[in-house]
CSV table of C-alpha atoms and ligand atoms in Angstrom, one decimal:
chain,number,residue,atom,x,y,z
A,1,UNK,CA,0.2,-97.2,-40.8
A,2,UNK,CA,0.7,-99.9,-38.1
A,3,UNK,CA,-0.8,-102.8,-38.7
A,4,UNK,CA,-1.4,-106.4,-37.4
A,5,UNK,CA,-2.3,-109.1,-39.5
A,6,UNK,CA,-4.2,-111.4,-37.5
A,7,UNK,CA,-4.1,-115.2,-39.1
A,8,UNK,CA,-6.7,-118.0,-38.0
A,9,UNK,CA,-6.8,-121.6,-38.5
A,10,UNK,CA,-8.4,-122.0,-42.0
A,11,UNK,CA,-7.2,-123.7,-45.3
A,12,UNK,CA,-7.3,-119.7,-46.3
A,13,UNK,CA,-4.3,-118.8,-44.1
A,14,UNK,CA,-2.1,-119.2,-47.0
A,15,UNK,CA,-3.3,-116.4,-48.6
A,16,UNK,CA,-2.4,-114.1,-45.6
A,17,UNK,CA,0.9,-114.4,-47.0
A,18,UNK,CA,-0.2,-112.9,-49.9
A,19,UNK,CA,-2.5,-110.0,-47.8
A,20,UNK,CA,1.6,-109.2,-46.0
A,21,UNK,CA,2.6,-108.0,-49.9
A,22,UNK,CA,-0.3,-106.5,-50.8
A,23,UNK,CA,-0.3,-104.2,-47.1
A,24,UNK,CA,3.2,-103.8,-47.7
A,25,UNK,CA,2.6,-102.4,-50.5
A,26,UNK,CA,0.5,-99.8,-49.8
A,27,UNK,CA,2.8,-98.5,-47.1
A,28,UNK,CA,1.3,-100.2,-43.8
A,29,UNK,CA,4.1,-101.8,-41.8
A,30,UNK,CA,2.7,-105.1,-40.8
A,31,UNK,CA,3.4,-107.3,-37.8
A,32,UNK,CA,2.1,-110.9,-37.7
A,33,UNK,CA,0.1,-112.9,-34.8
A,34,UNK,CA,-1.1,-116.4,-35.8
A,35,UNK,CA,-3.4,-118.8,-33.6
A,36,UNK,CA,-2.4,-121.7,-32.7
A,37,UNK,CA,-4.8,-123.3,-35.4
A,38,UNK,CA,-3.4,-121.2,-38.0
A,39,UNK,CA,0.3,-122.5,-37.3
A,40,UNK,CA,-0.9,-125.9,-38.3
A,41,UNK,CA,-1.8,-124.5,-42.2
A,42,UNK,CA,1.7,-122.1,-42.5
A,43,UNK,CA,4.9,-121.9,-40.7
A,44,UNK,CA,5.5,-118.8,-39.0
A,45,UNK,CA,8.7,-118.6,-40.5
A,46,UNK,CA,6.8,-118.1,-43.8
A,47,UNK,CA,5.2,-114.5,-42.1
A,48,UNK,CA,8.9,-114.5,-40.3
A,49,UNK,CA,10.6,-113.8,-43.5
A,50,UNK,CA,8.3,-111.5,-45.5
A,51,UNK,CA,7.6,-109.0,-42.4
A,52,UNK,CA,11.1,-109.3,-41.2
A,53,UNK,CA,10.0,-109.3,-37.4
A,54,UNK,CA,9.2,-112.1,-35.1
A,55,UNK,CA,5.8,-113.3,-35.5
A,56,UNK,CA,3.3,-113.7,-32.0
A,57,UNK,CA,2.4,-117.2,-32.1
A,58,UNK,CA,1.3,-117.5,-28.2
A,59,UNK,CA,0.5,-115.4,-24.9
A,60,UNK,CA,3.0,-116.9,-23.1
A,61,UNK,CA,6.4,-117.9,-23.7
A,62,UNK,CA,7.7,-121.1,-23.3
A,63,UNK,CA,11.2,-120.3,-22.7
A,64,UNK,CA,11.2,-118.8,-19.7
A,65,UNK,CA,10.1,-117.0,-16.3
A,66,UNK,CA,11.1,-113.8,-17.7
A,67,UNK,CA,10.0,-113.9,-21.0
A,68,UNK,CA,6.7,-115.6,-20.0
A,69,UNK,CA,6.3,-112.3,-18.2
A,70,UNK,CA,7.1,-109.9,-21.0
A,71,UNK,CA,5.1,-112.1,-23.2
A,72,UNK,CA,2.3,-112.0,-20.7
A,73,UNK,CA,1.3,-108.3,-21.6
A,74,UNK,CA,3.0,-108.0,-24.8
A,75,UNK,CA,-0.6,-108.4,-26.3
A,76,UNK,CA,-1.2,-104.7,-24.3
A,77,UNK,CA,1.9,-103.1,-26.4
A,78,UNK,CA,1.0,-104.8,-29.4
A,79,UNK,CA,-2.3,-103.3,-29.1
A,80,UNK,CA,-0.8,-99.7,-28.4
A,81,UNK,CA,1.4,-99.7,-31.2
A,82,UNK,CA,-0.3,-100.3,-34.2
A,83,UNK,CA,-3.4,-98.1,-35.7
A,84,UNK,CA,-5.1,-101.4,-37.1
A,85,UNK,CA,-6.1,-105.1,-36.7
A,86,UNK,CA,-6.8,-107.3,-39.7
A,87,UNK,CA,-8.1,-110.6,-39.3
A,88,UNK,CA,-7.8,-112.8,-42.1
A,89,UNK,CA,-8.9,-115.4,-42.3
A,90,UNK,CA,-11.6,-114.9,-39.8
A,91,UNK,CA,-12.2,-118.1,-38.8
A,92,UNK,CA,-16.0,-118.7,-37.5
A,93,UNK,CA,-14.6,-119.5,-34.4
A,94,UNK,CA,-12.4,-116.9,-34.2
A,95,UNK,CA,-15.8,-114.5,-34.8
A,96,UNK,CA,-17.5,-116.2,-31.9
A,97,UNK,CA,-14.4,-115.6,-29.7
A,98,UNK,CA,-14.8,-111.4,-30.6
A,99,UNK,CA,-18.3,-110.9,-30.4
A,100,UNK,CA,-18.4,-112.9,-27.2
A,101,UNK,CA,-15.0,-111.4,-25.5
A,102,UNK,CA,-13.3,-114.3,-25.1
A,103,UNK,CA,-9.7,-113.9,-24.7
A,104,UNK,CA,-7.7,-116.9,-24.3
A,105,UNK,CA,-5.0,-117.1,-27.0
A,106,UNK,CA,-2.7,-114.2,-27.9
A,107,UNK,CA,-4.8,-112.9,-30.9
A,108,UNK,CA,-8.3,-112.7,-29.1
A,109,UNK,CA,-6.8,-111.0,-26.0
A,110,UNK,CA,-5.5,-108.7,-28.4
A,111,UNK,CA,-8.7,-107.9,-30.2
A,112,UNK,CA,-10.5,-107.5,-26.3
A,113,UNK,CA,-7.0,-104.7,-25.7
A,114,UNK,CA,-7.1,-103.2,-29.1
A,115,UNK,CA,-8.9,-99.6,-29.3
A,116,UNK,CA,-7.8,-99.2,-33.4
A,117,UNK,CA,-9.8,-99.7,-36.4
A,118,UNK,CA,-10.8,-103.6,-36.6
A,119,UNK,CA,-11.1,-105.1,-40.8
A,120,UNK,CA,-12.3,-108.7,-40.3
A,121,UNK,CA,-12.4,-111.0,-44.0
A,122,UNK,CA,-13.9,-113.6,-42.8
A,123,UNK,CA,-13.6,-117.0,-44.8
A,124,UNK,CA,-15.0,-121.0,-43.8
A,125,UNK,CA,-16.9,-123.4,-45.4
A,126,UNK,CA,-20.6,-122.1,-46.6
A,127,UNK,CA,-22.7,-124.0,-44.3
A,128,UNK,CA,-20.8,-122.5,-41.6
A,129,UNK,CA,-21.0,-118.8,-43.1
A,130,UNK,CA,-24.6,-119.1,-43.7
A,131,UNK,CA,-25.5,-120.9,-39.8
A,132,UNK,CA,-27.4,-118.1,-38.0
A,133,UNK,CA,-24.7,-118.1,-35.3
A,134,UNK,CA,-22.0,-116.9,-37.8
A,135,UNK,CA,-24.5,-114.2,-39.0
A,136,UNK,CA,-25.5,-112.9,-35.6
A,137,UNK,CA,-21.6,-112.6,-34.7
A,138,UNK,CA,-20.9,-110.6,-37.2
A,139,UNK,CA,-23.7,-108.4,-36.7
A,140,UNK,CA,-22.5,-108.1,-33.1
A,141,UNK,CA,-19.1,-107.0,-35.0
A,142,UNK,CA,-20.3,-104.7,-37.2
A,143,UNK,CA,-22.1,-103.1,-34.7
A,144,UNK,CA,-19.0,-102.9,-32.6
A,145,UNK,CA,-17.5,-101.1,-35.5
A,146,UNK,CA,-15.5,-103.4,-37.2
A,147,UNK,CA,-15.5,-103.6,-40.8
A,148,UNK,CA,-16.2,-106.5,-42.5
A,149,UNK,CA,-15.0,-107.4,-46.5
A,150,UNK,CA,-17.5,-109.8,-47.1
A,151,UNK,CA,-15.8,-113.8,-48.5
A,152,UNK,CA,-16.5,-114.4,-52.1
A,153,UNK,CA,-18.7,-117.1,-53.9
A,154,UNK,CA,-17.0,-120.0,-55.7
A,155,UNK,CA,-15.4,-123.5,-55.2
A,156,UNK,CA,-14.5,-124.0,-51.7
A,157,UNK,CA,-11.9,-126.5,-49.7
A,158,UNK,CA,-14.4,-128.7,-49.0
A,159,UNK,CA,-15.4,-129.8,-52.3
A,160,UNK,CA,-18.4,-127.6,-52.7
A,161,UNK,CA,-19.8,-124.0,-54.1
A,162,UNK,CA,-20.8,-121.3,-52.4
A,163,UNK,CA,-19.8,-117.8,-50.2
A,164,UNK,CA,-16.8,-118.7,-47.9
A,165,UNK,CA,-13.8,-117.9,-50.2
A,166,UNK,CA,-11.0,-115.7,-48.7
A,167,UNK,CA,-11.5,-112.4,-51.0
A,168,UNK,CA,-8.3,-111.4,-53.3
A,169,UNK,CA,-5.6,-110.3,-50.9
A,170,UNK,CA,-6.1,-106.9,-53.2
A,171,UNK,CA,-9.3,-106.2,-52.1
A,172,UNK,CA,-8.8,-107.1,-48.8
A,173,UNK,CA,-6.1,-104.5,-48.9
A,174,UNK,CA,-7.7,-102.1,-50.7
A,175,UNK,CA,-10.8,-102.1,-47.7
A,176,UNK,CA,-8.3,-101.6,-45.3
A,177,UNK,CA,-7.2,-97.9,-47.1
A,178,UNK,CA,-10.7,-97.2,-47.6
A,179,UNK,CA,-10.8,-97.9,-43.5
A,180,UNK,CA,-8.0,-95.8,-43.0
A,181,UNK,CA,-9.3,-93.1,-44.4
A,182,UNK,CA,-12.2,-92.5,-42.6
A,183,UNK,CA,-9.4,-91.5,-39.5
A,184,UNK,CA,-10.8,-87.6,-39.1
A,185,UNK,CA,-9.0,-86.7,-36.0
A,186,UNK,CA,-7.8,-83.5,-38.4
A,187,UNK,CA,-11.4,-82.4,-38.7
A,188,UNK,CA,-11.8,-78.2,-38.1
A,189,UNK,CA,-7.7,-77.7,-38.8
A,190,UNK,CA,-6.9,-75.4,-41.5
A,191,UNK,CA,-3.1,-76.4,-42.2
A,192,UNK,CA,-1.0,-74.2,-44.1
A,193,UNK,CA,2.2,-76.5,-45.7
A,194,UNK,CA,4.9,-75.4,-47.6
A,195,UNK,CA,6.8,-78.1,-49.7
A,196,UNK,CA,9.7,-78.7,-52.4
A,197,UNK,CA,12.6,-76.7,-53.2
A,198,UNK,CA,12.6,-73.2,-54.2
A,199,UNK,CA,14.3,-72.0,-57.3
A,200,UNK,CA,16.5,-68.7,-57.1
A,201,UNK,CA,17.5,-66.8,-60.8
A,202,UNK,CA,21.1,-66.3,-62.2
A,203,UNK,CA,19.9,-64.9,-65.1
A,204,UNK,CA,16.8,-65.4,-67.3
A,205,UNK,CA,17.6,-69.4,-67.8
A,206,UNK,CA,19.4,-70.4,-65.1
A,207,UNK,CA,18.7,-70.8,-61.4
A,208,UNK,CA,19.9,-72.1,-58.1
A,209,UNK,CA,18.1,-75.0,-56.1
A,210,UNK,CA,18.0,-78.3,-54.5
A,211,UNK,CA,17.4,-81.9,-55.1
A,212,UNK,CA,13.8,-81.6,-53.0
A,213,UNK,CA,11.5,-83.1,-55.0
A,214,UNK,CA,8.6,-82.3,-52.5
A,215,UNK,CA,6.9,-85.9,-52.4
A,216,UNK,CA,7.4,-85.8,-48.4
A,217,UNK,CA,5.2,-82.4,-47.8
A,218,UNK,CA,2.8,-83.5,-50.7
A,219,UNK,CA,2.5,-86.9,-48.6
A,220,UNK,CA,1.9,-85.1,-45.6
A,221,UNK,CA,-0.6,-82.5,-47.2
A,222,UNK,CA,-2.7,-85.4,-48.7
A,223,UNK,CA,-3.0,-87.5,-45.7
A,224,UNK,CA,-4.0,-84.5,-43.8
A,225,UNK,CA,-6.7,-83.8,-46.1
A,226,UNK,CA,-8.0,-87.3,-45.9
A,227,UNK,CA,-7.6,-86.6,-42.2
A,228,UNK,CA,-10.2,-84.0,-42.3
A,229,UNK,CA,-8.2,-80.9,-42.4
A,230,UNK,CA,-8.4,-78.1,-45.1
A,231,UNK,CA,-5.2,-77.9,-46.4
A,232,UNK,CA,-3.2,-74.8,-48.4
A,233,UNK,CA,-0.3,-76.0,-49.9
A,234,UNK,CA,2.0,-73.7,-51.1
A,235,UNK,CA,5.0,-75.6,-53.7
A,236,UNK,CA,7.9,-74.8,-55.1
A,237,UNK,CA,8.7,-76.1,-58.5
A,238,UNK,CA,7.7,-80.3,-58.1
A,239,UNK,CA,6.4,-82.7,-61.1
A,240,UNK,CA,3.9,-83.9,-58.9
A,241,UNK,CA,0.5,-83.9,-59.3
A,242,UNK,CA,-1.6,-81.8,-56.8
A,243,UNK,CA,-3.2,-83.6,-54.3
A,244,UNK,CA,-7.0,-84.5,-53.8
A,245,UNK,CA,-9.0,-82.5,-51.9
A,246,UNK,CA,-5.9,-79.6,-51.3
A,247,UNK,CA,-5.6,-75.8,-52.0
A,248,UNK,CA,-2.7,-75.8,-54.1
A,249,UNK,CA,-0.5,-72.5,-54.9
A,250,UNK,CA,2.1,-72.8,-57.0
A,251,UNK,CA,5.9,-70.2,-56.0
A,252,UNK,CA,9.5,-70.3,-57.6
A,253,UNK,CA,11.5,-68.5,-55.0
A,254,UNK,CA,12.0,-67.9,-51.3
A,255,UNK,CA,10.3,-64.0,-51.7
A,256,UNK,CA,7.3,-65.8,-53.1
A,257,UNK,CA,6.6,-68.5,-50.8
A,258,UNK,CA,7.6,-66.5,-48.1
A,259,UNK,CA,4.4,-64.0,-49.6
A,260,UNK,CA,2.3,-66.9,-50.1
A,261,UNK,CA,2.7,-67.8,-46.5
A,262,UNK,CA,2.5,-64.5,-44.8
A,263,UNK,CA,-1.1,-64.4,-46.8
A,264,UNK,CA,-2.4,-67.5,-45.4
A,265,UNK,CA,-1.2,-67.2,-41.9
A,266,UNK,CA,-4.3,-65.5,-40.6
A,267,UNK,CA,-6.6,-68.5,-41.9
A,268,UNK,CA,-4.2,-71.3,-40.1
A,269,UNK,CA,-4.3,-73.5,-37.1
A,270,UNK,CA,-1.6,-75.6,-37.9
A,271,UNK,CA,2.2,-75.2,-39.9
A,272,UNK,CA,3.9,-76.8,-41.8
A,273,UNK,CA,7.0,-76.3,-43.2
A,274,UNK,CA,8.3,-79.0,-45.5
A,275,UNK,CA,9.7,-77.1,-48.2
A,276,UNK,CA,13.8,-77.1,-48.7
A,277,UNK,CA,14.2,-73.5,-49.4
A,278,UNK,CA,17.2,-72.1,-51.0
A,279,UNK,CA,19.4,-70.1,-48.6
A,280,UNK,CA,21.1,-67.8,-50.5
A,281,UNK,CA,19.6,-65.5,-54.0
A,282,UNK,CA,20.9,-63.4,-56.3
A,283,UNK,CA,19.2,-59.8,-55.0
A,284,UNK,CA,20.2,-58.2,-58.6
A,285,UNK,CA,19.6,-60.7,-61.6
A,286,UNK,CA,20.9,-59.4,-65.7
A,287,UNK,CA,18.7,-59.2,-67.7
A,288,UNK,CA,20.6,-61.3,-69.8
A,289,UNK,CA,22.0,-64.4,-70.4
A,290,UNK,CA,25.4,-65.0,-68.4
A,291,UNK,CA,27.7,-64.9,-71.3
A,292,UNK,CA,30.8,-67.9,-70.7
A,293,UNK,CA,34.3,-66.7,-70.7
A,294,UNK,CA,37.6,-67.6,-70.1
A,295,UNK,CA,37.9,-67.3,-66.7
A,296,UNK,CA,36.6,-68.1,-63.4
A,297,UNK,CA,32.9,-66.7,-62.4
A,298,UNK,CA,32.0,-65.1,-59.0
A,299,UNK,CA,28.3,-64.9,-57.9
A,300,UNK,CA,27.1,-62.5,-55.2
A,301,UNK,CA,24.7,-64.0,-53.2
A,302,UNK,CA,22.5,-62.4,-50.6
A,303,UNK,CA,20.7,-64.8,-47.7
A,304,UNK,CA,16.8,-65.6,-48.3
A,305,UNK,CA,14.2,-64.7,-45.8
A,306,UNK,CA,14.2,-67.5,-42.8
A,307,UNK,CA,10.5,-67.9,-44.0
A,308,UNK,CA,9.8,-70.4,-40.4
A,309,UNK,CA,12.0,-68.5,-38.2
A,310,UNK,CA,9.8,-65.2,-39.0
A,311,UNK,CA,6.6,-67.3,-38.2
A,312,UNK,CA,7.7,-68.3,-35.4
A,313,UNK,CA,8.2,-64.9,-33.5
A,314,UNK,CA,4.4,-64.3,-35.0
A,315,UNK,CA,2.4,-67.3,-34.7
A,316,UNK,CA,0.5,-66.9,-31.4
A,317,UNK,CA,-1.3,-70.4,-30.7
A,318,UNK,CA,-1.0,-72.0,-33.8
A,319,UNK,CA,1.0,-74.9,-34.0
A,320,UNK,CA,4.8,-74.7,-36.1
A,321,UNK,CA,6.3,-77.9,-37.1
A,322,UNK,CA,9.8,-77.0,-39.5
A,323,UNK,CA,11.4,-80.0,-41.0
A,324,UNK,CA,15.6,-80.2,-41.0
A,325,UNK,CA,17.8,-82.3,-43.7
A,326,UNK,CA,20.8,-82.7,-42.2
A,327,UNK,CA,24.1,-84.8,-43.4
A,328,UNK,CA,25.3,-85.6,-39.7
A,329,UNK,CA,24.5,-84.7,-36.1
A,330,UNK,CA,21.1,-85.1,-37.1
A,331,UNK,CA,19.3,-84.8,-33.4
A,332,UNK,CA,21.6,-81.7,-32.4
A,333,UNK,CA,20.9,-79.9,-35.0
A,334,UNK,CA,16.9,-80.6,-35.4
A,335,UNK,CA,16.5,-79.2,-32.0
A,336,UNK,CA,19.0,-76.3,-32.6
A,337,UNK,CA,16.7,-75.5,-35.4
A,338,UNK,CA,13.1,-76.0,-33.5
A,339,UNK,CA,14.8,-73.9,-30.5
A,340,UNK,CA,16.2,-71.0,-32.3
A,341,UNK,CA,13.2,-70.8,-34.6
A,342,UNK,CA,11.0,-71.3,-31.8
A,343,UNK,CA,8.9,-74.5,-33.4
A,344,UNK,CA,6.7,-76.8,-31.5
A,345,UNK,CA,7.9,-79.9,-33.3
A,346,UNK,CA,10.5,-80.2,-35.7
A,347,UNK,CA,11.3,-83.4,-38.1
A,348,UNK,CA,14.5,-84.1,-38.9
A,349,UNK,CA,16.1,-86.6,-41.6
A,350,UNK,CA,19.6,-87.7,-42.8
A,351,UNK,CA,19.8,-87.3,-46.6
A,352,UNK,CA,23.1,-89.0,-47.2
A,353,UNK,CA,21.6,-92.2,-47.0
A,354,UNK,CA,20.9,-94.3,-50.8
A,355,UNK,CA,17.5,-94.8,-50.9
A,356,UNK,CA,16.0,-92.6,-48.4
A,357,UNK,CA,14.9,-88.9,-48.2
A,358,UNK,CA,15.6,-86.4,-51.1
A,359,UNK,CA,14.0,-88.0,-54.7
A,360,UNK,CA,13.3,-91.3,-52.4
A,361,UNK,CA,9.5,-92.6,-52.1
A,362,UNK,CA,10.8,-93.9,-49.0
A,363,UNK,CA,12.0,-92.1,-45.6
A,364,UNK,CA,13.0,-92.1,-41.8
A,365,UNK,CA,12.9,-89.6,-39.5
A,366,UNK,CA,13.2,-88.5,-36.1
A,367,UNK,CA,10.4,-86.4,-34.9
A,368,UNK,CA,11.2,-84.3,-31.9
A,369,UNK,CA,8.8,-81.9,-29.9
A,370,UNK,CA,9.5,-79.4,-27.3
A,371,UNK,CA,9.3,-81.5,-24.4
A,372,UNK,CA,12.2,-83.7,-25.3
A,373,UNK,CA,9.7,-86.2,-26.9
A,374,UNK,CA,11.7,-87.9,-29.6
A,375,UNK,CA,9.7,-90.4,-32.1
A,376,UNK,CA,11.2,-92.6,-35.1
A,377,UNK,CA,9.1,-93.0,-38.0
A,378,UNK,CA,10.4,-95.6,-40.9
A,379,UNK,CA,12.1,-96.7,-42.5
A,380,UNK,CA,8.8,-97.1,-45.0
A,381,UNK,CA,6.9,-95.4,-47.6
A,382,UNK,CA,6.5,-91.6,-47.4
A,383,UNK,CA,3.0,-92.1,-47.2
A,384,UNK,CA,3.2,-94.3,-44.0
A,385,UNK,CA,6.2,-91.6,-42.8
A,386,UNK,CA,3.3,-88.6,-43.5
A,387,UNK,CA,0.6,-90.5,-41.3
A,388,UNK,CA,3.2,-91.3,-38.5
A,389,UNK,CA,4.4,-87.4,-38.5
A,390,UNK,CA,0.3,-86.4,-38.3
A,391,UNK,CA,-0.4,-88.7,-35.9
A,392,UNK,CA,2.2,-86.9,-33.1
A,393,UNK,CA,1.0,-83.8,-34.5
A,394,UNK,CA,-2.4,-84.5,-34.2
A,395,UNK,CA,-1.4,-86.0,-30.2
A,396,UNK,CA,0.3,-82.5,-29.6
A,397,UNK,CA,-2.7,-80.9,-30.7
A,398,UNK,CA,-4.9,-83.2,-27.8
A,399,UNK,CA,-2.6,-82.1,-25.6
A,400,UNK,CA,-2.5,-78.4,-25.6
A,401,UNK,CA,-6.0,-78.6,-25.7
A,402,UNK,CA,-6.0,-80.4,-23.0
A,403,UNK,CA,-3.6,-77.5,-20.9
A,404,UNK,CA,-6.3,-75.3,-22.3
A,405,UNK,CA,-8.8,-76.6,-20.2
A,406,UNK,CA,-7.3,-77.3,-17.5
A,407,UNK,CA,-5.6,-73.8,-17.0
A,408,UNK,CA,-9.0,-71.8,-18.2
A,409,UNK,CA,-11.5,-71.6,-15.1
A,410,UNK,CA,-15.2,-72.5,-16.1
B,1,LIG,N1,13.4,-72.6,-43.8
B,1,LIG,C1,12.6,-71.5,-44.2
B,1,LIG,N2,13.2,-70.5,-44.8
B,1,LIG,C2,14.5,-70.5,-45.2
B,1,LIG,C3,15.3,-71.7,-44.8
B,1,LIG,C4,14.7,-72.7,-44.2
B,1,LIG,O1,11.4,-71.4,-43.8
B,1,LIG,N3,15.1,-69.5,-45.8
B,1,LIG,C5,12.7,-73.7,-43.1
B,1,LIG,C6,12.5,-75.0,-43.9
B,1,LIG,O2,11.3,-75.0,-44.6
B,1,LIG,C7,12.6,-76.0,-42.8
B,1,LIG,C8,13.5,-75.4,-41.7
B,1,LIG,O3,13.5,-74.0,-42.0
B,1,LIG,O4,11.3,-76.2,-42.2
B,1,LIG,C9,14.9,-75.9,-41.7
B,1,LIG,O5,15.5,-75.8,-43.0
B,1,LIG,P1,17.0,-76.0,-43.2
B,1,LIG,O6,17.4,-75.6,-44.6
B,1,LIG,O7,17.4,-77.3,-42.6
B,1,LIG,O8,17.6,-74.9,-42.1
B,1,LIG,P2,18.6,-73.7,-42.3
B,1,LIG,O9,18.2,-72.8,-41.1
B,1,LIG,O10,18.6,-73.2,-43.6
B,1,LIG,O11,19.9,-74.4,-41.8
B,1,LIG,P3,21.1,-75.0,-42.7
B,1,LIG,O12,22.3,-74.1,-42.4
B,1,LIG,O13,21.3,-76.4,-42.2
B,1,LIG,O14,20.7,-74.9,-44.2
């Protein structure tokens, strides 16, 4: 996920340096705004350094006509990129400023623009937590649909005891997920998935395959679930565990998943095919072991079914997303591939890179659809990749719908 990290003006603000790690490490790629207030407790270079991206400190520039104009309604694109604002600390002021649309720094004219999920920790001084106006402004919030981690009890700045604390970073953190979650725009989708390699017999002990070690599609199918869709998950030979909440069938080769598919297809709304499956199989395997000799050793190999290309000439409305590792000309041939296999979105990824892709918990890709749309996704955690991938997915979806309606005469 996208997410800002909104910083106010309390002794707290410290600790959002802390809440950069702990968002980071769950996969949410985070980009700071700090009031003016906030810059007097921590230098933005601090936020500078651990998000690696420029950190909002104003609505307008000071630098210049021009940038004061791109600054001017960078607040609006801010607000369009990312899936979720976290304010923390939520100053009581900056509470006030919310619940009464007040927009006259950069980070409360973004809150007023922003149509995302909203997690607010709030953290002051006790007296200030407990004043009635703090507590009907957060009611005002909550009612608005923001969520709200409540501060914790103990010593405070100012010398005394009582609720006001920023919580742990972790929890903070771990609200936000919880958040997240409850993002059902999947709801009613039945997605069938295929994901991993596939493994293809020499003989009884040996086998050809490929260094997919399907954490991508079991990202993907997870997130989807949490999404609200049902999901049937057909795998190829992984040590992963299954994913909550999916319908998990377990293949070894091409024939099998290929089977497994053509089963489900009836059942599916959506596609998707994530799995590396081997190209080539041995159509006649011994019954025994492939003795070693001296010399050299020839295998016949015949090509595997083209498991997406077939279900794309019989899909009918249901959407068909096909993946595409590729080693160069990456964009070429990802919408070679979604053309000649006639897919409505195809994602494609370089797997010569160290550290991304095959084996990786991390990835980038390029996500192309059939009307020359082309998105990037990462680098970041395959987790945030799946949610990025779902969320054009789920867009496309909106948006032939939306044809539908338009094209069908009440
Ligand atoms: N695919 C499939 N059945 C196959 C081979 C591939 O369903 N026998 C699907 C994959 O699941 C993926 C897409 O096709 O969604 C592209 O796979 P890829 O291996 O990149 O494509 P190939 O057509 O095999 O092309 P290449 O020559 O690059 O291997």
């Amino acid at each position: 996920m996208r997410a800002v990290l909104g910083v106010g003006g309390g002794i707290a603000a410290y600790k959002a340096a802390e809440l950069v790690r702990a968002l980071q490490k769950r996969g949410h790629d985070v980009q700071v705004v700090m009031t003016r207030a906030a810059q007097e407790f921590v230098q933005p270079l601090t936020f500078a350094a651990l998000t690696g991206r420029k950190v909002v400190t104003g609505l307008f520039s000071q630098t210049g006509a021009e940038d004061t104009l791109s600054s001017a309604v960078e607040h609006i694109a801010v607000a369009q990129e990312n899936d979720l604002l976290v304010v923390a600390p939520a100053t009581a002021d900056l509470l006030a400023k919310f619940a009464y649309g007040l927009a006259d720094d950069f980070l409360t004219t973004l809150y007023l623009a922003f149509t995302g999920k909203v997690v607010l920790a709030p953290a002051m001084n006790n007296a200030m937590w407990e004043h009635p106006a703090t507590r009907a402004n957060l009611e005002i919030l909550r009612q608005r649909g923001c969520s709200v981690v409540e501060p914790d009890e103990g010593w405070l700045a100012c010398g005394t005891i009582g609720a006001g604390r920023l919580p742990d970073p972790e929890r903070i953190a771990g609200t936000v997920d919880s958040v997240m979650r409850h993002k059902k725009d999947l709801t009613g989708e039945t997605i069938l998935m295929t994901a991993g390699p596939t493994q293809e017999a020499l003989d009884p002990v040996r086998y050809i395959s490929n260094r997919s070690s399907g954490k991508m599609g079991y990202a993907i199918a997870q997130a989807a679930a949490e999404r609200g869709a049902r999901v049937v998950l057909i795998s190829g030979p992984v040590s992963l565990a299954a994913p909550l909440g999916v319908e998990l069938v377990s293949v070894r080769t091409a024939q099998e998943m290929r089977q497994a598919v053509l089963e489900h297809l009836e059942e599916s709304t959506i596609i998707i095919k994530t799995a590396a499956v081997a190209d080539y199989y041995v159509a006649h395997v011994p019954q025994q072991k492939l003795k070693k000799t001296a010399t050299r050793l020839s295998l016949e190999l015949d090509p595997t079914p083209d498991i997406l290309a077939e279900i794309g000439q019989r899909k009918g409305d249901r959407l068909l997303i096909g993946f595409a590792a590729e080693t160069e000309n990456l964009l070429e041939e990802a919408r070679r591939k979604m053309i000649s296999k006639r897919c409505d979105m195809l994602v494609g990824n370089l797997v010569n890179r160290d550290g991304l892709g095959f084996e990786s918990d991390q990835n980038e890709v390029e996500i192309i659809t059939r009307s020359g749309q082309t998105v990037h996704a990462g680098p970041s955690e395959k987790k945030e990749v799946a949610e990025r991938i779902l969320d054009q997915i789920a867009t496309l979806r909106l948006s032939l719908r939306a044809v539908d309606t338009v094209d069908t005469p009440a």
